[in-house]
CSV table of C-alpha atoms in Angstrom, one decimal:
chain,number,residue,atom,x,y,z
V,246,MET,CA,-20.3,15.4,4.3
V,247,THR,CA,-19.4,16.0,0.7
V,248,THR,CA,-22.4,18.4,0.2
V,249,LEU,CA,-21.2,20.4,3.2
V,250,ARG,CA,-17.8,20.9,1.7
V,251,LEU,CA,-19.3,22.1,-1.6
V,252,ARG,CA,-21.4,24.7,0.1
V,253,ILE,CA,-18.7,26.4,2.2
V,254,LEU,CA,-17.4,29.8,1.1
V,255,LEU,CA,-15.1,30.2,4.0
V,256,GLY,CA,-14.5,27.3,6.4
V,257,PHE,CA,-12.0,25.7,8.6
V,258,PHE,CA,-12.3,22.4,10.4
V,259,LEU,CA,-10.2,21.8,13.5
V,260,LEU,CA,-9.9,18.2,14.6
V,261,ALA,CA,-7.4,18.1,17.4
V,262,ASN,CA,-7.0,14.8,19.3
V,263,VAL,CA,-10.7,14.1,19.3
V,264,SER,CA,-11.3,11.2,21.7
V,265,LEU,CA,-12.8,8.2,20.0
V,266,ALA,CA,-14.5,7.3,23.2
V,267,ALA,CA,-16.6,10.5,23.3
V,268,LYS,CA,-18.7,12.2,20.7
V,269,PRO,CA,-17.0,15.5,19.8
V,270,ASN,CA,-18.7,18.8,20.6
V,271,ILE,CA,-19.3,21.1,17.6
V,272,LEU,CA,-18.9,24.9,17.6
V,273,PHE,CA,-20.4,26.3,14.4
V,274,ILE,CA,-19.6,30.0,13.7
V,275,ALA,CA,-21.5,31.7,10.8
V,276,ILE,CA,-20.4,35.1,9.6
V,277,ASP,CA,-22.6,37.3,7.4
V,278,ASP,CA,-21.3,38.8,4.2
V,279,LEU,CA,-17.6,38.0,4.9
V,280,ARG,CA,-15.5,37.9,1.8
V,281,PRO,CA,-12.1,36.2,2.2
V,282,GLU,CA,-10.7,39.6,3.3
V,283,ILE,CA,-8.6,38.1,6.1
V,284,GLY,CA,-4.8,37.6,6.5
V,285,SER,CA,-4.8,33.9,6.0
V,286,TYR,CA,-6.4,34.3,2.6
V,287,GLY,CA,-3.7,36.8,1.5
V,288,SER,CA,-5.2,40.1,2.5
V,289,ASP,CA,-2.4,42.6,3.4
V,290,LEU,CA,-4.9,45.0,4.8
V,291,ALA,CA,-7.3,43.1,7.1
V,292,VAL,CA,-6.4,42.8,10.8
V,293,THR,CA,-7.6,39.4,11.7
V,294,PRO,CA,-5.2,37.8,14.2
V,295,HIS,CA,-7.6,35.3,15.6
V,296,LEU,CA,-8.9,33.9,12.3
V,297,ASP,CA,-5.3,33.8,11.0
V,298,ALA,CA,-4.1,31.8,14.1
V,299,PHE,CA,-7.1,29.5,13.8
V,300,ALA,CA,-6.4,28.9,10.1
V,301,ASP,CA,-2.8,28.1,11.0
V,302,ARG,CA,-3.9,25.2,13.2
V,303,GLY,CA,-6.8,24.0,11.1
V,304,LEU,CA,-7.8,23.3,7.5
V,305,GLN,CA,-8.6,26.2,5.3
V,306,PHE,CA,-10.6,25.7,2.1
V,307,SER,CA,-9.4,27.6,-1.0
V,308,ARG,CA,-11.7,26.0,-3.6
V,309,ALA,CA,-15.1,26.1,-1.8
V,310,TYR,CA,-18.0,27.8,-3.5
V,311,CYS,CA,-21.2,29.4,-2.4
V,312,GLN,CA,-24.4,27.8,-3.8
V,313,GLU,CA,-26.1,31.2,-4.2
V,314,ALA,CA,-24.8,34.5,-2.9
V,315,ILE,CA,-27.9,35.5,-1.0
V,316,CYS,CA,-28.3,35.0,2.7
V,317,SER,CA,-31.3,32.7,3.0
V,318,PRO,CA,-30.6,30.3,0.1
V,319,SER,CA,-26.9,29.9,1.1
V,320,ARG,CA,-27.8,29.2,4.8
V,321,ALA,CA,-30.7,26.9,4.1
V,322,SER,CA,-28.6,25.0,1.6
V,323,LEU,CA,-25.8,24.5,4.0
V,324,MET,CA,-28.0,23.5,7.0
V,325,THR,CA,-30.1,21.0,4.9
V,326,GLY,CA,-27.4,19.7,2.6
V,327,ALA,CA,-29.6,20.3,-0.4
V,328,ARG,CA,-29.3,22.7,-3.3
V,329,PRO,CA,-31.3,26.0,-3.2
V,330,ASP,CA,-33.3,24.9,-6.3
V,331,THR,CA,-34.0,21.6,-4.7
V,332,ILE,CA,-35.5,23.1,-1.5
V,333,GLY,CA,-37.1,26.0,-3.5
V,334,VAL,CA,-35.3,28.8,-1.7
V,335,ILE,CA,-33.8,31.2,-4.2
V,336,GLU,CA,-34.5,34.5,-2.4
V,337,ASN,CA,-34.8,35.8,1.2
V,338,TYR,CA,-38.6,35.5,1.5
V,339,THR,CA,-39.2,31.7,1.4
V,340,TYR,CA,-39.0,29.5,4.5
V,341,PHE,CA,-37.4,26.2,3.5
V,342,ARG,CA,-39.9,24.3,5.8
V,343,ASP,CA,-42.9,25.5,3.8
V,344,ALA,CA,-41.9,23.4,0.8
V,345,ASN,CA,-39.9,20.8,2.7
V,346,PRO,CA,-41.6,20.1,6.0
V,347,ASP,CA,-39.8,16.8,6.5
V,348,ILE,CA,-36.3,17.8,5.5
V,349,VAL,CA,-33.7,17.1,8.2
V,350,THR,CA,-31.2,19.9,9.1
V,351,LEU,CA,-27.7,19.3,10.5
V,352,PRO,CA,-28.6,20.2,14.1
V,353,GLN,CA,-31.9,18.3,13.9
V,354,HIS,CA,-29.9,15.2,12.8
V,355,LEU,CA,-27.5,15.7,15.7
V,356,ILE,CA,-30.4,15.8,18.2
V,357,THR,CA,-31.2,12.2,17.2
V,358,LYS,CA,-27.6,11.3,17.9
V,359,GLY,CA,-27.8,12.5,21.5
V,360,TYR,CA,-26.6,16.1,21.0
V,361,GLU,CA,-27.8,19.2,22.8
V,362,THR,CA,-28.3,21.9,20.1
V,363,VAL,CA,-28.5,25.6,20.8
V,364,HIS,CA,-27.6,28.9,19.0
V,365,ALA,CA,-27.0,32.6,19.6
V,366,GLY,CA,-27.2,35.0,16.7
V,367,LYS,CA,-27.9,34.5,13.1
V,368,ILE,CA,-27.6,30.9,11.8
V,369,TYR,CA,-30.6,30.7,9.5
V,370,HIS,CA,-31.8,33.9,7.8
V,371,GLY,CA,-34.0,36.3,9.7
V,372,LYS,CA,-37.2,34.8,11.1
V,373,PHE,CA,-36.6,31.5,9.5
V,374,ASN,CA,-34.6,30.2,12.5
V,375,ASP,CA,-36.3,26.7,12.7
V,376,LEU,CA,-36.6,27.0,16.4
V,377,GLU,CA,-39.1,24.1,16.7
V,378,LEU,CA,-36.9,21.4,15.0
V,379,SER,CA,-33.3,22.5,14.8
V,380,TRP,CA,-32.7,23.5,18.4
V,381,SER,CA,-33.2,21.4,21.6
V,382,ARG,CA,-32.9,24.3,24.0
V,383,GLN,CA,-32.7,28.1,24.4
V,384,PRO,CA,-29.5,30.0,25.0
V,385,ALA,CA,-28.7,30.9,28.6
V,386,ARG,CA,-30.0,34.5,28.7
V,387,ASN,CA,-30.7,34.2,32.4
V,388,LYS,CA,-26.9,34.1,32.9
V,389,LEU,CA,-26.4,37.6,31.5
V,390,ALA,CA,-26.8,41.0,33.3
V,391,LEU,CA,-27.7,42.6,30.0
V,392,LYS,CA,-30.8,41.4,28.2
V,393,GLY,CA,-29.7,42.7,24.9
V,394,PRO,CA,-27.3,45.1,23.1
V,395,THR,CA,-27.6,48.7,24.2
V,396,ALA,CA,-27.2,49.9,20.6
V,397,THR,CA,-31.0,49.8,20.0
V,398,GLY,CA,-32.0,49.6,16.4
V,399,GLY,CA,-28.4,48.8,15.6
V,400,TYR,CA,-26.9,52.2,16.4
V,401,ALA,CA,-25.1,53.4,19.5
V,402,LEU,CA,-25.0,57.1,18.6
V,403,PRO,CA,-28.2,59.0,19.4
V,404,GLU,CA,-28.1,61.0,16.2
V,405,ASN,CA,-28.0,57.8,14.1
V,406,ARG,CA,-30.8,56.3,16.1
V,407,ALA,CA,-32.9,59.4,15.4
V,408,ILE,CA,-32.1,59.2,11.6
V,409,ARG,CA,-33.2,55.5,11.6
V,410,LYS,CA,-36.4,56.3,13.5
V,411,LYS,CA,-37.3,59.1,11.1
V,412,ASN,CA,-36.6,57.0,8.0
V,413,ARG,CA,-38.6,54.0,9.4
V,414,GLU,CA,-41.6,56.2,10.2
V,415,HIS,CA,-41.5,57.6,6.7
V,416,ALA,CA,-41.2,54.2,5.2
V,417,GLU,CA,-44.1,52.8,7.2
V,418,ALA,CA,-46.3,55.8,6.3
V,419,ASN,CA,-45.6,55.6,2.5
V,420,TYR,CA,-44.6,52.1,1.5
V,421,PRO,CA,-46.0,48.6,1.7
V,422,PRO,CA,-44.5,46.1,4.3
V,423,GLU,CA,-42.2,44.4,1.8
V,424,ALA,CA,-40.4,47.7,1.1
V,425,ARG,CA,-40.1,49.0,4.6
V,426,GLY,CA,-37.2,47.0,5.8
V,427,GLY,CA,-35.0,48.3,2.9
V,428,LEU,CA,-36.2,51.9,3.0
V,429,GLY,CA,-36.3,52.4,6.8
V,430,ASN,CA,-32.6,52.4,7.4
V,431,GLY,CA,-30.1,54.6,9.1
V,432,PRO,CA,-26.5,55.4,8.1
V,433,ALA,CA,-24.4,52.7,6.4
V,434,TYR,CA,-21.7,52.9,9.0
V,435,GLU,CA,-21.0,54.0,12.6
V,436,SER,CA,-17.9,54.3,14.8
V,437,ALA,CA,-18.8,54.7,18.5
V,438,ASP,CA,-16.6,54.5,21.6
V,439,VAL,CA,-18.6,51.7,23.2
V,440,PRO,CA,-17.8,48.2,24.6
V,441,ASP,CA,-18.0,45.3,22.2
V,442,ASN,CA,-21.3,44.1,23.7
V,443,ALA,CA,-23.1,47.4,22.9
V,444,TYR,CA,-23.6,46.0,19.4
V,445,ILE,CA,-25.3,42.7,18.6
V,446,ASP,CA,-22.2,40.6,17.8
V,447,GLY,CA,-20.5,41.3,21.1
V,448,PHE,CA,-23.7,40.6,23.0
V,449,ASN,CA,-24.3,37.4,21.2
V,450,THR,CA,-20.7,36.3,21.9
V,451,ASP,CA,-21.4,37.0,25.6
V,452,LEU,CA,-24.6,34.9,25.2
V,453,ALA,CA,-22.8,32.0,23.5
V,454,ILE,CA,-20.1,31.9,26.2
V,455,ALA,CA,-22.7,32.0,28.9
V,456,THR,CA,-24.5,29.2,27.2
V,457,LEU,CA,-21.3,27.2,26.8
V,458,HIS,CA,-20.8,27.4,30.6
V,459,ASP,CA,-24.4,26.4,31.2
V,460,LEU,CA,-24.0,23.4,28.9
V,461,VAL,CA,-21.0,22.2,30.9
V,462,GLU,CA,-22.7,22.8,34.3
V,463,THR,CA,-26.0,21.2,33.3
V,464,ASP,CA,-24.7,18.0,31.7
V,465,PRO,CA,-20.9,17.9,31.2
V,466,ASP,CA,-21.1,14.4,29.5
V,467,LYS,CA,-23.6,15.4,26.8
V,468,PRO,CA,-22.1,16.5,23.5
V,469,PHE,CA,-23.3,19.8,22.1
V,470,PHE,CA,-23.7,21.7,18.8
V,471,LEU,CA,-23.4,25.4,19.6
V,472,GLY,CA,-24.1,27.8,16.8
V,473,LEU,CA,-22.8,31.4,17.0
V,474,GLY,CA,-24.0,33.7,14.2
V,475,PHE,CA,-22.5,37.1,13.5
V,476,SER,CA,-24.4,39.9,11.8
V,477,ARG,CA,-21.3,41.9,10.7
V,478,PRO,CA,-19.8,42.5,8.3
V,479,HIS,CA,-23.3,42.7,6.8
V,480,LEU,CA,-24.6,46.2,6.5
V,481,SER,CA,-24.9,48.4,8.4
V,482,TRP,CA,-21.2,48.6,9.1
V,483,VAL,CA,-21.2,49.5,12.8
V,484,ALA,CA,-18.4,48.6,15.1
V,485,PRO,CA,-16.7,50.0,18.2
V,486,LYS,CA,-14.2,52.8,17.5
V,487,ARG,CA,-11.2,50.7,18.6
V,488,TYR,CA,-11.6,48.5,15.5
V,489,TRP,CA,-11.8,51.5,13.2
V,490,ASP,CA,-8.5,52.7,14.9
V,491,LEU,CA,-6.7,49.5,13.7
V,492,TYR,CA,-6.7,51.1,10.2
V,493,ASP,CA,-5.2,54.2,8.7
V,494,ARG,CA,-7.8,55.4,6.1
V,495,GLU,CA,-4.9,56.8,4.0
V,496,ASN,CA,-3.8,53.2,3.5
V,497,VAL,CA,-7.2,51.8,2.5
V,498,PRO,CA,-7.0,51.3,-1.2
V,499,LEU,CA,-10.0,51.5,-3.5
V,500,ALA,CA,-10.8,49.1,-6.3
V,501,THR,CA,-8.9,49.7,-9.5
V,502,GLN,CA,-11.5,48.0,-11.7
V,503,THR,CA,-14.2,50.6,-12.1
V,504,GLU,CA,-15.6,49.4,-15.5
V,505,ALA,CA,-17.3,46.2,-16.3
V,506,PRO,CA,-15.1,43.7,-18.2
V,507,GLU,CA,-15.7,43.3,-21.9
V,508,ASN,CA,-18.6,40.9,-22.5
V,509,GLY,CA,-19.0,40.4,-18.8
V,510,ALA,CA,-22.3,39.9,-17.0
V,511,ALA,CA,-24.0,43.3,-16.3
V,512,MET,CA,-24.8,42.3,-12.7
V,513,GLY,CA,-21.2,41.5,-12.0
V,514,LEU,CA,-20.5,45.2,-11.5
V,515,HIS,CA,-23.4,46.9,-9.8
V,516,ALA,CA,-24.3,49.5,-7.2
V,517,SER,CA,-25.8,47.6,-4.3
V,518,PHE,CA,-29.5,48.5,-3.7
V,519,GLU,CA,-29.0,47.4,-0.1
V,520,LEU,CA,-26.2,50.0,0.3
V,521,ARG,CA,-28.1,52.7,-1.6
V,522,THR,CA,-31.0,52.6,0.8
V,523,ARG,CA,-28.8,53.7,3.6
V,524,HIS,CA,-28.9,57.3,4.8
V,525,GLY,CA,-26.2,59.5,3.3
V,526,ILE,CA,-25.5,57.2,0.3
V,527,PRO,CA,-26.3,58.5,-3.2
V,528,LYS,CA,-29.3,56.8,-4.6
V,529,ASP,CA,-27.7,56.5,-8.1
V,530,GLY,CA,-24.6,57.4,-9.9
V,531,PRO,CA,-21.0,56.9,-8.7
V,532,ILE,CA,-19.9,56.9,-5.1
V,533,GLY,CA,-17.0,59.3,-4.7
V,534,PRO,CA,-13.6,58.3,-3.5
V,535,GLU,CA,-13.9,59.9,0.0
V,536,LEU,CA,-17.2,58.1,0.8
V,537,ALA,CA,-15.9,54.9,-0.9
V,538,THR,CA,-12.8,54.9,1.4
V,539,THR,CA,-15.0,55.4,4.5
V,540,LEU,CA,-17.3,52.5,3.4
V,541,LYS,CA,-14.4,50.2,2.9
V,542,HIS,CA,-12.8,51.3,6.2
V,543,SER,CA,-16.1,50.6,8.0
V,544,TYR,CA,-16.3,47.1,6.4
V,545,LEU,CA,-12.7,46.3,7.5
V,546,ALA,CA,-13.5,47.6,11.1
V,547,CYS,CA,-16.4,45.1,11.2
V,548,VAL,CA,-14.2,42.3,10.0
V,549,SER,CA,-11.8,43.0,12.9
V,550,TYR,CA,-14.6,43.3,15.3
V,551,VAL,CA,-16.0,39.9,14.4
V,552,ASP,CA,-12.4,38.5,14.5
V,553,ALA,CA,-12.1,39.7,18.1
V,554,GLN,CA,-15.4,38.0,19.1
V,555,ILE,CA,-14.2,34.7,17.5
V,556,GLY,CA,-11.1,35.0,19.6
V,557,ARG,CA,-13.2,35.4,22.8
V,558,MET,CA,-15.3,32.4,21.9
V,559,ILE,CA,-12.4,30.1,21.3
V,560,ALA,CA,-10.6,31.3,24.4
V,561,ALA,CA,-13.8,30.4,26.4
V,562,LEU,CA,-13.5,26.9,24.9
V,563,ASP,CA,-9.9,26.7,26.1
V,564,GLU,CA,-10.7,27.9,29.5
V,565,ALA,CA,-13.5,25.3,29.8
V,566,GLY,CA,-11.0,22.6,28.8
V,567,LEU,CA,-13.1,21.6,25.8
V,568,ARG,CA,-10.9,22.6,22.9
V,569,GLU,CA,-9.4,19.2,22.4
V,570,ASN,CA,-12.8,17.5,22.0
V,571,THR,CA,-14.5,20.2,19.9
V,572,ILE,CA,-14.8,20.5,16.2
V,573,ILE,CA,-14.8,24.2,15.2
V,574,ILE,CA,-16.3,25.3,11.9
V,575,ILE,CA,-16.1,28.9,10.7
V,576,TRP,CA,-18.1,29.8,7.6
V,577,SER,CA,-19.5,32.7,5.8
V,578,ASP,CA,-22.8,32.6,3.8
V,579,HIS,CA,-21.3,34.7,0.9
V,580,GLY,CA,-19.0,37.6,0.2
V,581,TRP,CA,-19.4,41.3,-0.7
V,582,HIS,CA,-18.4,43.6,-3.5
V,583,LEU,CA,-15.7,46.0,-2.4
């Protein structure tokens, strides 16, 4: 799997006493927009006890590079083992199957080797989830009381839902479809006193755990590839208040490099269009220190929120007695400018 190693920005492999007599299970965890802002990579700020403990037991890559720092190319490249330019995916609007109908993905290959493959959350980008070929079954939604996160539209607070609704209606009335997704957004961040599963990542962790139990109950001898994809810390930076409370904003430092390096690439220091479309963010010009601190605080809260969900997922493996025969991979599609 040389190509896999080259495509990983953040990854750990845990191979603990895997029985040679049985095919190992695989838990594949994909995180959106996670820069190596975690304790095991040297961050003095990020509160990531579960990722740190996992890195301590596994193998952490320190020289692994993203093929292309955009969601769809990075994910399609990883899952197919082919370069973005080879499969013709260099932006977020091309489905890799359109140009490569016969290419074999990692979970698709595992199906031919006797694996059950299933996912909860974001593994591929957006609607390009390859449901027909990569996944052999659906997650166990029937095992959950909730049918989805209660933070509809991504926000738990009514005022933020109203802002998003107003902006989306304005975008739909004034712009073509390709622009609406970017211009119909709510705030860049939210802190709400809600349970973890009010937001999408907590709900998808519940779904992945329920699916794990269902896999064991349905056919305990069949190996599985279980994908769990997290949407945070991608924008919008929404997380339960308890994760914001892990940080003192007075101790959240801002970047000291505010000017582009001499002779550096212009795009190396830029104001993110994706961030600028959010409500309350200046559309151009500098972002002041107060807002910048809040934005960085919100990103860190999301990192800790995802870390807690990873802890829950791994604990579920332990409780099911599957940890020793499960390969766990934790990976991020690319990082983020902070």
